[in-house]
Tab-separated table of C-alpha atoms in Angstrom:
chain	number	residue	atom	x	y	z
A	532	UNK	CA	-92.308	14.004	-11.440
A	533	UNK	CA	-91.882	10.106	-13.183
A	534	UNK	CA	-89.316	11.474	-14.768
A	535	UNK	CA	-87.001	12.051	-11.491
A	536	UNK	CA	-89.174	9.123	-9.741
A	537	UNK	CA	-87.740	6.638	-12.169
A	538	UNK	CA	-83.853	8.151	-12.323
A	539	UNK	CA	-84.301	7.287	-8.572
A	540	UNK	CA	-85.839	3.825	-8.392
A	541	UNK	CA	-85.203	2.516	-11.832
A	542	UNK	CA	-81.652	4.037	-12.970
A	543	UNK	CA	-81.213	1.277	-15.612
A	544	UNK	CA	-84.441	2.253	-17.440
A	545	UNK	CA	-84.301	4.114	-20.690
A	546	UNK	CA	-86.720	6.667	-20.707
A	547	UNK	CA	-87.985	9.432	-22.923
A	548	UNK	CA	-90.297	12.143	-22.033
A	549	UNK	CA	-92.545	13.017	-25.359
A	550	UNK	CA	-92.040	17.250	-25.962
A	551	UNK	CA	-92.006	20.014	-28.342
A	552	UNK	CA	-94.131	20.948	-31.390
A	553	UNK	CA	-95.994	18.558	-33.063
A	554	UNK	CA	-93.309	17.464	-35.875
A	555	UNK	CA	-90.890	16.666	-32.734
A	556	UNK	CA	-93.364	15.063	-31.070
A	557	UNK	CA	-93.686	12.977	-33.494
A	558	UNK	CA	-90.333	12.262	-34.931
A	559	UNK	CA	-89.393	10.700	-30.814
A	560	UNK	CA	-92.966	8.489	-31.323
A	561	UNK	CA	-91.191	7.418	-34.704
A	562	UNK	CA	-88.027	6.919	-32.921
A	563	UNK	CA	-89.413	4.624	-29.664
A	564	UNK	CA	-91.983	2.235	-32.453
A	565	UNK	CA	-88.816	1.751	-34.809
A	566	UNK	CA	-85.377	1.769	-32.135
A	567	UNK	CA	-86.787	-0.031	-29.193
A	568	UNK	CA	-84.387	1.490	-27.358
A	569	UNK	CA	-87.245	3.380	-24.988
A	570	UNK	CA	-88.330	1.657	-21.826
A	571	UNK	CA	-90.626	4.300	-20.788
A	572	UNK	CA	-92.514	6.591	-22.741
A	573	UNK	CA	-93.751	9.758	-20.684
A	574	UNK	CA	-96.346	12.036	-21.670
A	575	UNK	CA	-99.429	13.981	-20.663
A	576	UNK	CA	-102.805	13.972	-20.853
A	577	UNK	CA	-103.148	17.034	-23.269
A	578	UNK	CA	-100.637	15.361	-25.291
A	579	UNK	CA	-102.228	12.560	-25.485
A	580	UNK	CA	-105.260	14.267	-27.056
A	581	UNK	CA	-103.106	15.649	-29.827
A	582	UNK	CA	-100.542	12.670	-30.756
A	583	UNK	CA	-103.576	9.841	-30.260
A	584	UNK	CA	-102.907	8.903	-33.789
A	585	UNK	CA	-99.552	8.439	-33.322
A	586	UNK	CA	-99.836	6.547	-30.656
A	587	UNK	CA	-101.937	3.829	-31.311
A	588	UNK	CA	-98.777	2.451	-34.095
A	589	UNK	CA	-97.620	1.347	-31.385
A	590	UNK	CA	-97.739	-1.728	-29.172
A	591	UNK	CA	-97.028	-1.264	-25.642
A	592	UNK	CA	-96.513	-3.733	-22.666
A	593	UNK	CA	-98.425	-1.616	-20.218
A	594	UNK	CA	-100.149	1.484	-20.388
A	595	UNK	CA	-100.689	3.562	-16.805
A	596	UNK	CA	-102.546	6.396	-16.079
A	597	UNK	CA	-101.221	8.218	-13.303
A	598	UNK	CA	-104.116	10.878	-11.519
A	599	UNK	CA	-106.844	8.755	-13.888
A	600	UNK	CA	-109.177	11.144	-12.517
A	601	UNK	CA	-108.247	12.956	-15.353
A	602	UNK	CA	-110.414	10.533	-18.002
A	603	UNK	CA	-113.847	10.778	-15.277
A	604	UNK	CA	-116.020	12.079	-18.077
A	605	UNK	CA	-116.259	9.651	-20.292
A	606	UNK	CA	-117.244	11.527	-23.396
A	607	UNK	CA	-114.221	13.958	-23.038
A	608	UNK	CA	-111.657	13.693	-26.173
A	609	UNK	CA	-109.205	12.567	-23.173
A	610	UNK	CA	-110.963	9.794	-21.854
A	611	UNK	CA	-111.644	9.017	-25.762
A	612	UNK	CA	-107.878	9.053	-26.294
A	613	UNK	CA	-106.395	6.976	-23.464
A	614	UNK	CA	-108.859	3.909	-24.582
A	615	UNK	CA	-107.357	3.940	-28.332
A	616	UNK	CA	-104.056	2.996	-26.657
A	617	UNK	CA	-102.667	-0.541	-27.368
A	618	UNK	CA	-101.275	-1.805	-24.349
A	619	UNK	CA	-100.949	-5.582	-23.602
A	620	UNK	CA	-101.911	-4.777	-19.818
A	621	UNK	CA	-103.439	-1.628	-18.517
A	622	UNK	CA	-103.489	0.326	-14.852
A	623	UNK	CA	-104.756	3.220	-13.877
A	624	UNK	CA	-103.729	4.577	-10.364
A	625	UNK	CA	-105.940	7.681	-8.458
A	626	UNK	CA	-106.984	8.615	-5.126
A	627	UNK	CA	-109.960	10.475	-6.084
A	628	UNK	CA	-112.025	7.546	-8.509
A	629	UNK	CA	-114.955	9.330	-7.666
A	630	UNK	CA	-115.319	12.786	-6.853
A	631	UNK	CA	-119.284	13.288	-8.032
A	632	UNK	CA	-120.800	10.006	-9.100
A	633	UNK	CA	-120.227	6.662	-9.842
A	634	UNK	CA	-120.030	7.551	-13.873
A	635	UNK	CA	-116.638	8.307	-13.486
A	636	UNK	CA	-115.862	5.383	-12.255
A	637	UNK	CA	-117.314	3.811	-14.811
A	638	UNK	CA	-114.653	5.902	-17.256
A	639	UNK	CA	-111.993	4.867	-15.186
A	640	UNK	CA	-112.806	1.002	-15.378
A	641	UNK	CA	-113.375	1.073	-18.859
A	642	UNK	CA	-109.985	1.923	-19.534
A	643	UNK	CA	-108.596	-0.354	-17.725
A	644	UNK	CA	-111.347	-3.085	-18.445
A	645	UNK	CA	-113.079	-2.372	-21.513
A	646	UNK	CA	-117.032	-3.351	-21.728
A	647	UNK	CA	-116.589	-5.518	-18.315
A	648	UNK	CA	-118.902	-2.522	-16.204
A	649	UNK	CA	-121.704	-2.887	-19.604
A	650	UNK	CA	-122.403	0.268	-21.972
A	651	UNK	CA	-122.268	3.710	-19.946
A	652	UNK	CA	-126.293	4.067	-20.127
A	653	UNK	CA	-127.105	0.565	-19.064
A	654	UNK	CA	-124.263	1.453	-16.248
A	655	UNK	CA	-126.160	4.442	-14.836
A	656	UNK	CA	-129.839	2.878	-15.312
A	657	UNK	CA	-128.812	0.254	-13.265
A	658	UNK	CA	-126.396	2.106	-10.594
A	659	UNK	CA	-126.837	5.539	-10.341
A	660	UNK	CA	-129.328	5.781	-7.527
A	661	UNK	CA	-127.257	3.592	-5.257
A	662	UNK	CA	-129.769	0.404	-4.972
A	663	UNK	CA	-127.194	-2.197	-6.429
A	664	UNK	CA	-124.166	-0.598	-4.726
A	665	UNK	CA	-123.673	-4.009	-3.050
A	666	UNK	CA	-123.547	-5.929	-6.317
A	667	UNK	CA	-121.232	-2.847	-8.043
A	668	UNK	CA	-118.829	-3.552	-4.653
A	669	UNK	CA	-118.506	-7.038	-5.594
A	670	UNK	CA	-117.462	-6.647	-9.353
A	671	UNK	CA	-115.176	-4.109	-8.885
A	672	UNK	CA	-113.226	-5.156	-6.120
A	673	UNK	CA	-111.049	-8.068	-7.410
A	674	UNK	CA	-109.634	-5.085	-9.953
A	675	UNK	CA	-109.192	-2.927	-7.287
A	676	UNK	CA	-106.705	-2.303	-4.780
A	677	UNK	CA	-107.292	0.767	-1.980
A	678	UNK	CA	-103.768	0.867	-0.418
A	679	UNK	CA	-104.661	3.335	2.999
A	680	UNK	CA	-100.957	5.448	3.861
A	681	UNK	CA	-101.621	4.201	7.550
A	682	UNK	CA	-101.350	0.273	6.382
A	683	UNK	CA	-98.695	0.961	4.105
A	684	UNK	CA	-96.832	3.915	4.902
A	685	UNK	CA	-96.211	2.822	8.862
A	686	UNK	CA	-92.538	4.588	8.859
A	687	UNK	CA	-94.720	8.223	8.146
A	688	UNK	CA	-94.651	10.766	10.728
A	689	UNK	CA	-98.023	11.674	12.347
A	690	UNK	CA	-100.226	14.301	10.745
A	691	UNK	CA	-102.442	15.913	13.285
A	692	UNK	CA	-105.235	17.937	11.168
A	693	UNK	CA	-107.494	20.729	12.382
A	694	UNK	CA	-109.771	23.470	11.776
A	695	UNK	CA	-109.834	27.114	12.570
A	696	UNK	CA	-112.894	28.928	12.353
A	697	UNK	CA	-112.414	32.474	11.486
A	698	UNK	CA	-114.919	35.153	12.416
A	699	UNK	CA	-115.808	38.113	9.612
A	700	UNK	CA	-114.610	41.263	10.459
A	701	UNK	CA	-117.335	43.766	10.696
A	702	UNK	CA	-117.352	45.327	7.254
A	703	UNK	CA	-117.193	41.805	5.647
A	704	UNK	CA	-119.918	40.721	7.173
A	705	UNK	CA	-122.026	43.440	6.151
A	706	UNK	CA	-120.965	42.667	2.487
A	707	UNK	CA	-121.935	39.209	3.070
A	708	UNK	CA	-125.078	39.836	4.208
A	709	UNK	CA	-126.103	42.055	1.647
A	710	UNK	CA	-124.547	39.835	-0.940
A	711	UNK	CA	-126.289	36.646	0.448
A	712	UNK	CA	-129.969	38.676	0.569
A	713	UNK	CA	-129.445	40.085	-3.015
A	714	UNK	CA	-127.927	36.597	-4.470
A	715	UNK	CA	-131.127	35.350	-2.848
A	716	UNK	CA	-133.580	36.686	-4.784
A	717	UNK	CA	-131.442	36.796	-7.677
A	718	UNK	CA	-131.295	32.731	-7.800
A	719	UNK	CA	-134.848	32.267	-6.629
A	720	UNK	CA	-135.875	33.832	-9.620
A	721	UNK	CA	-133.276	31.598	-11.703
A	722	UNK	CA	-134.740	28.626	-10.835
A	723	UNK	CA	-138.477	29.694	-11.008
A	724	UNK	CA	-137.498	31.120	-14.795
A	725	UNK	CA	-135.188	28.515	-16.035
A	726	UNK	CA	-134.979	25.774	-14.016
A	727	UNK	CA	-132.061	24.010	-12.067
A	728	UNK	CA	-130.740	22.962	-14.701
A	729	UNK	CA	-130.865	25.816	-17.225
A	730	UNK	CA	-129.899	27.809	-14.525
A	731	UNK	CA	-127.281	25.462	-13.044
A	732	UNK	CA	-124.318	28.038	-14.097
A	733	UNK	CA	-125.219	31.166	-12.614
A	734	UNK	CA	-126.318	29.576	-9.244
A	735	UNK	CA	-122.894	28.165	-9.025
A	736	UNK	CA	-121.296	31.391	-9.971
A	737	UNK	CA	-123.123	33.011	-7.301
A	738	UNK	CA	-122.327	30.310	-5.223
A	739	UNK	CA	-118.145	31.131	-6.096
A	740	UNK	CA	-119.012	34.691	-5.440
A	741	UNK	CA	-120.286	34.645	-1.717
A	742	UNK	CA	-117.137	31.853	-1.613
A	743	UNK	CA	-114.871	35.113	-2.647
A	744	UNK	CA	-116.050	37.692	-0.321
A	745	UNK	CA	-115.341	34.504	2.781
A	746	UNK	CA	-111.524	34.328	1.642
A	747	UNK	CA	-111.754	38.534	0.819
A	748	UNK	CA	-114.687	40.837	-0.278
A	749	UNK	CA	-112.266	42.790	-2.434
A	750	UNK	CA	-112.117	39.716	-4.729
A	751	UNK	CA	-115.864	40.867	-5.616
A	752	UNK	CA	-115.541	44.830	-4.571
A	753	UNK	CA	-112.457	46.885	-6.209
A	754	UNK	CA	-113.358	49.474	-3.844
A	755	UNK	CA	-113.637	47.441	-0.631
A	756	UNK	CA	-110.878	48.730	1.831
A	757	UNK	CA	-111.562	46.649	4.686
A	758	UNK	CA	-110.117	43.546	6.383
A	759	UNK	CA	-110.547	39.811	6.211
A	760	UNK	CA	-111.347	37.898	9.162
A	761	UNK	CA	-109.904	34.757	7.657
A	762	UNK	CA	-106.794	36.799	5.951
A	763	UNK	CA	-106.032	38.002	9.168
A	764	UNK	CA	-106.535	34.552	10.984
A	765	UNK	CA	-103.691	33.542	8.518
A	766	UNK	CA	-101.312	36.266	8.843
A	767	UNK	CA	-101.726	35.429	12.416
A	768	UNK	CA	-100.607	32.362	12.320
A	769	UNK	CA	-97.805	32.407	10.248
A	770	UNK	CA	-95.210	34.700	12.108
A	771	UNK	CA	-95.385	32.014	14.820
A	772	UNK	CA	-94.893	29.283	12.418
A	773	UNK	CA	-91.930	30.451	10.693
A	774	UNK	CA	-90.097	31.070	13.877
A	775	UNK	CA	-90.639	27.139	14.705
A	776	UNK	CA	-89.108	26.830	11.399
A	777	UNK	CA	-91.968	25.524	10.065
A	778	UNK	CA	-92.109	25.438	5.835
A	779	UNK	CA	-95.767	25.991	4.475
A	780	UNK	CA	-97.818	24.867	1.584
A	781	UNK	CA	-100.535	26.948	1.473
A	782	UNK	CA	-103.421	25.668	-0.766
A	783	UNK	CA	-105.767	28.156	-2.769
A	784	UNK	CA	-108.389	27.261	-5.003
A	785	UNK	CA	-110.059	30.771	-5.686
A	786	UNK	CA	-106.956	33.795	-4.937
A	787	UNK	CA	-103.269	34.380	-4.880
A	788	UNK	CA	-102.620	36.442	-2.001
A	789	UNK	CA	-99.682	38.451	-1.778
A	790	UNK	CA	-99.749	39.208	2.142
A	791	UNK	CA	-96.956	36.734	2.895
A	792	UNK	CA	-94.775	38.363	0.444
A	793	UNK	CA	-95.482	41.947	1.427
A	794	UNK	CA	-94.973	40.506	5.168
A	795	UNK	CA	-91.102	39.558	4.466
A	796	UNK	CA	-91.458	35.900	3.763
A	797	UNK	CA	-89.538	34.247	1.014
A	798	UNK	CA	-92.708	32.684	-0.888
A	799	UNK	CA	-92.876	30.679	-4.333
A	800	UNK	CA	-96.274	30.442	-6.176
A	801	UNK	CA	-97.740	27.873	-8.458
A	802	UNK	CA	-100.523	27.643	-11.007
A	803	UNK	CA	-102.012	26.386	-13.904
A	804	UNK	CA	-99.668	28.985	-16.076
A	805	UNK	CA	-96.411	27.660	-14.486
A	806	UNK	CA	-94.812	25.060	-17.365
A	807	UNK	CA	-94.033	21.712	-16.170
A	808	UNK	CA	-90.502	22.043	-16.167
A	809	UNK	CA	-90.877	24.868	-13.930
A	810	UNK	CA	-92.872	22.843	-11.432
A	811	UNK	CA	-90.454	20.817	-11.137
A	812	UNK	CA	-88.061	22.467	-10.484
A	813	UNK	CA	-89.835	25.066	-8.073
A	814	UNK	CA	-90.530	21.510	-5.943
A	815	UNK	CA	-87.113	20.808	-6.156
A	816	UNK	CA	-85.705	24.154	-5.161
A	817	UNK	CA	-88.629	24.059	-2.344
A	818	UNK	CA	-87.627	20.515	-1.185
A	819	UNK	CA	-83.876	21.753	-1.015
A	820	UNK	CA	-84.563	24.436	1.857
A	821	UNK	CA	-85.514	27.444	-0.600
A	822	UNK	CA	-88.495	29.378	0.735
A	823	UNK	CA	-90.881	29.273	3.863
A	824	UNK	CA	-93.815	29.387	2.102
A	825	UNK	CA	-95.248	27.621	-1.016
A	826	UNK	CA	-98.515	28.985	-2.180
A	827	UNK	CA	-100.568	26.540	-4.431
A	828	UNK	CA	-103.495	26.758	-6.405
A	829	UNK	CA	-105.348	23.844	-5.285
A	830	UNK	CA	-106.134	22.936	-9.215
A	831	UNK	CA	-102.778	22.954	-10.314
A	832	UNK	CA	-100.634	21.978	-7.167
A	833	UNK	CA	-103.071	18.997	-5.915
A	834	UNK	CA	-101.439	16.619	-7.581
A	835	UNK	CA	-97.896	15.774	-9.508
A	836	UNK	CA	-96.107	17.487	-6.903
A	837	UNK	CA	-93.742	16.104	-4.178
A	838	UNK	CA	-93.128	19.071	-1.126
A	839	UNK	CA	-91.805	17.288	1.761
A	840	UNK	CA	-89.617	19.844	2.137
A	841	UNK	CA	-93.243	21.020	3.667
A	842	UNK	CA	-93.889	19.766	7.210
A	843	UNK	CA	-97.277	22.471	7.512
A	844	UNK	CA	-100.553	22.752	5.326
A	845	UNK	CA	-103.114	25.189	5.089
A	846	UNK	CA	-106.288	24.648	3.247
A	847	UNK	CA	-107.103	28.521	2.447
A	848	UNK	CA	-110.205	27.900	1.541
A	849	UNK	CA	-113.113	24.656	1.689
A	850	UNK	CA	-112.375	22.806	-1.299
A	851	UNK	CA	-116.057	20.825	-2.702
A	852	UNK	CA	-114.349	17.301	-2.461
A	853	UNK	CA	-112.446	16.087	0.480
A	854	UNK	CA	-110.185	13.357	-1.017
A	855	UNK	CA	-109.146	16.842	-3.318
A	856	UNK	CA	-107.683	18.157	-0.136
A	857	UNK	CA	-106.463	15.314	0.679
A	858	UNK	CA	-104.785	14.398	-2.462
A	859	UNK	CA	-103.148	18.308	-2.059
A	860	UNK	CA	-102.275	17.159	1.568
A	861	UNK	CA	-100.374	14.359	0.046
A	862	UNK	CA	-97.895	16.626	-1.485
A	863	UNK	CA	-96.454	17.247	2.012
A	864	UNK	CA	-97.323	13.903	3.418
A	865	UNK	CA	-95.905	11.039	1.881
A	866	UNK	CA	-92.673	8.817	1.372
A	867	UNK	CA	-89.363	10.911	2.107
A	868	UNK	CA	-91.172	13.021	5.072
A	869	UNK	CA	-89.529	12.536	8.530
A	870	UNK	CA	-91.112	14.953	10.466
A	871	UNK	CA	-94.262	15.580	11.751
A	872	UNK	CA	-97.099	17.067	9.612
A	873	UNK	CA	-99.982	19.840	10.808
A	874	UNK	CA	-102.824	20.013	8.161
A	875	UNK	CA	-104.485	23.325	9.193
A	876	UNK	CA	-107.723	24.260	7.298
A	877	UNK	CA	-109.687	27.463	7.838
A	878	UNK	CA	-113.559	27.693	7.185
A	879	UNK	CA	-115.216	31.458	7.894
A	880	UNK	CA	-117.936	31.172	10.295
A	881	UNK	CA	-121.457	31.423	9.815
A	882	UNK	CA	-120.924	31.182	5.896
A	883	UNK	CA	-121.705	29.061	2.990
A	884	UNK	CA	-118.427	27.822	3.858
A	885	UNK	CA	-119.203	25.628	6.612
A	886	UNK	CA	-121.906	24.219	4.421
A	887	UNK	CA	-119.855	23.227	1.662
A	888	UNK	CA	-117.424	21.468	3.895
A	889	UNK	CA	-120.777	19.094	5.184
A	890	UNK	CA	-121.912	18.592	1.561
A	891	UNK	CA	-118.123	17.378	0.477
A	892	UNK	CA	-118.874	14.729	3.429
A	893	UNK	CA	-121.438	13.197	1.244
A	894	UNK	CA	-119.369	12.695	-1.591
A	895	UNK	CA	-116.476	11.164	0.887
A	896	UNK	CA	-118.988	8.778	2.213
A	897	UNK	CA	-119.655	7.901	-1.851
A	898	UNK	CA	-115.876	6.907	-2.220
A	899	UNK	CA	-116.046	4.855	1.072
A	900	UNK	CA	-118.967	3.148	0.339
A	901	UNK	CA	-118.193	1.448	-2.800
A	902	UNK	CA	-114.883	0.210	-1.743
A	903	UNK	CA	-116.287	-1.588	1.707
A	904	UNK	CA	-119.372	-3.100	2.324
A	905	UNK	CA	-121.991	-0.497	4.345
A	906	UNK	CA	-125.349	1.026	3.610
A	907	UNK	CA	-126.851	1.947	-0.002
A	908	UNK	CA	-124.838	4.323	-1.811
A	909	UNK	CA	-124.761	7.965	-1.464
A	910	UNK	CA	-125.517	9.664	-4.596
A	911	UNK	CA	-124.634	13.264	-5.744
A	912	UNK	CA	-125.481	16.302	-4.865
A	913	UNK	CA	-129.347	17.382	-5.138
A	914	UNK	CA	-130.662	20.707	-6.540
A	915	UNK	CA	-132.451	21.119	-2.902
A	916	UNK	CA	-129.330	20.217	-1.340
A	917	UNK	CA	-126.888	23.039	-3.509
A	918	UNK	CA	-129.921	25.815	-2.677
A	919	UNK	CA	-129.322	24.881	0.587
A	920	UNK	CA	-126.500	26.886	0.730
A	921	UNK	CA	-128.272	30.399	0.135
A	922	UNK	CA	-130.877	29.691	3.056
């Protein structure tokens, strides 16, 4: 994406984009610290891991981390890696600089401002539970700059967003009934045995597996022949769509569906297996009129991408975060779109669906709050509140 962002706004700019095995890799580090013929060195956060020591010879103007959300947890070898960088001046730009609780904005901030938020420990003692979320406010907003799209971006299109509630078909609902009293019982006695914490994976697994059987029960049953309510909400909706002329993104975080394909459409797919170079080009060939519908694993497609070849968006499935969604939104909405933009996202009613979309509210209002004044922080999720979702 920087790569064909800067041919377009910064032509004159030299820039190299770091690649290869290890040895070339290195050799092009070599080449930028002893040439300086390299304006802008591009390179990845995985990379970054493996050619830290490289790195650090030399002495760079700025350093930026695009999608910092990437460094939240600050004991990960990434966030370890970006903060041994030697940069004269340092940024880091995000949407999402908190997704679960104000430690990873801590991460973030110590990047950019090492030691200025205190040691990650005293941090948390003295922020965590939202008392001081006043005082946090006040340090960290002369380093911080929320730019809304509907301040800055006034030339954009609208974007009208809604949701449709899909009903289970019959025979789903009877698998997510029996699922829901069996998972129950089953994480009842989890939590009694182990603990939350102990037992924190397998409630969240059986938390992803009722999430399955909402998008499709054959996702958890190879022998389920039945229908979809929400699948067939979709399918629904798309014949009409396409004859508008409409070009889709359609966002999945659990499935790839082949439906659309089987139905006729011309359909591209993306996720965390297709190589960058790929990407880009897919988004390319996308954003030149190829295909009507783009589907996107929300993990791999939420960010990096630019799709406003794309002037509809459907959220298959309730993603835990809303500025996620949003962020995967933004692919379609942003600079270069000129027409209008319909965010659809479907929820299955009467599912743990609909309660994961109200808990992701919480952790919206925790973004909010710290960047304007308001009322004590919200902090993360509670064990009461996540086995919530099985009553």
């Amino acid at each position: 994406k920087w790569l064909s962002e800067l041919g377009r706004f910064a032509p004159d700019l030299s820039v190299m984009v770091l690649g290869g095995s290890a040895a070339q890799r290195a050799s092009q580090i070599r080449h930028v610290k002893e040439a300086h013929d390299v304006d802008v060195l591009i390179t990845s956060y995985p990379l970054i891991r493996q050619d830290i020591e490289q790195l650090t010879t030399i002495e760079f103007r700025f350093a930026i981390l695009d999608e910092a959300q990437h460094i939240k947890n600050a004991g990960s070898k990434g966030a370890q890696a970006v903060r041994q960088l030697q940069a004269q001046t340092r940024f880091a730009l995000t949407g999402t600089p908190l997704e679960n609780g104000v430690g990873e904005l801590w991460s973030i901030f110590n990047f950019v401002l090492p030691g200025y938020l205190l040691s990650y420990s005293a941090f948390l003692r003295r922020y965590q539970d939202g008392t001081d979320a006043e005082d946090l406010r006040r340090r960290i907003s002369p380093f911080l700059m929320r730019r809304l799209k509907k301040e800055v971006l006034t030339e954009l299109p609208d974007k009208i967003e809604s949701v449709f509630t899909a009903q289970m078909s019959p025979e789903q609902a009877k698998v997510y009934e029996a699922t829901m009293m069996r998972l129950r019982q089953r994480v009842d006695s989890i939590v009694k045995e182990k603990g939350f914490e102990r037992g924190r994976t397998e409630v969240l697994a059986a938390i992803t597996q009722l999430r399955e059987i909402c998008c499709h029960p054959s996702l958890v049953l190879d022998d389920y022949t039945g229908t979809s309510g929400k699948l067939d909400m979709l399918l629904d909706m798309l014949p009409e769509a396409i004859a508008k002329g409409r070009r889709v993104l359609l966002f999945l975080s659990l499935i790839h569906i082949s439906e659309p394909d089987d139905a006729g459409y011309e359909t591209m797919y993306l996720d965390g297996d297709t190589p960058a170079q790929r990407r880009v080009e897919m988004a390319e060939q996308f954003n030149a009129g190829q295909g009507q519908i783009f589907l996107i694993s929300l993990k791999a497609g939420g960010t990096g991408l630019n799709l406003t070849g794309a002037d509809m968006v459907i959220h298959y499935d309730p993603w835990w975060n809303p500025a996620a969604e949003d962020q995967a939104t933004d692919r379609a909405y942003r600079i270069g779109q000129t027409r209008k933009v319909e965010v659809i996202r479907l929820v299955t009613h009467a599912s743990i669906e609909e309660q994961v979309v109200a808990l992701g509210q919480r952790k919206k209002a925790l973004f909010d709050q710290l960047i304007k004044p308001g009322e004590s922080m919200v902090g993360g999720l509670s064990p009461q509140e996540i086995m919530s979702l099985f009553q």
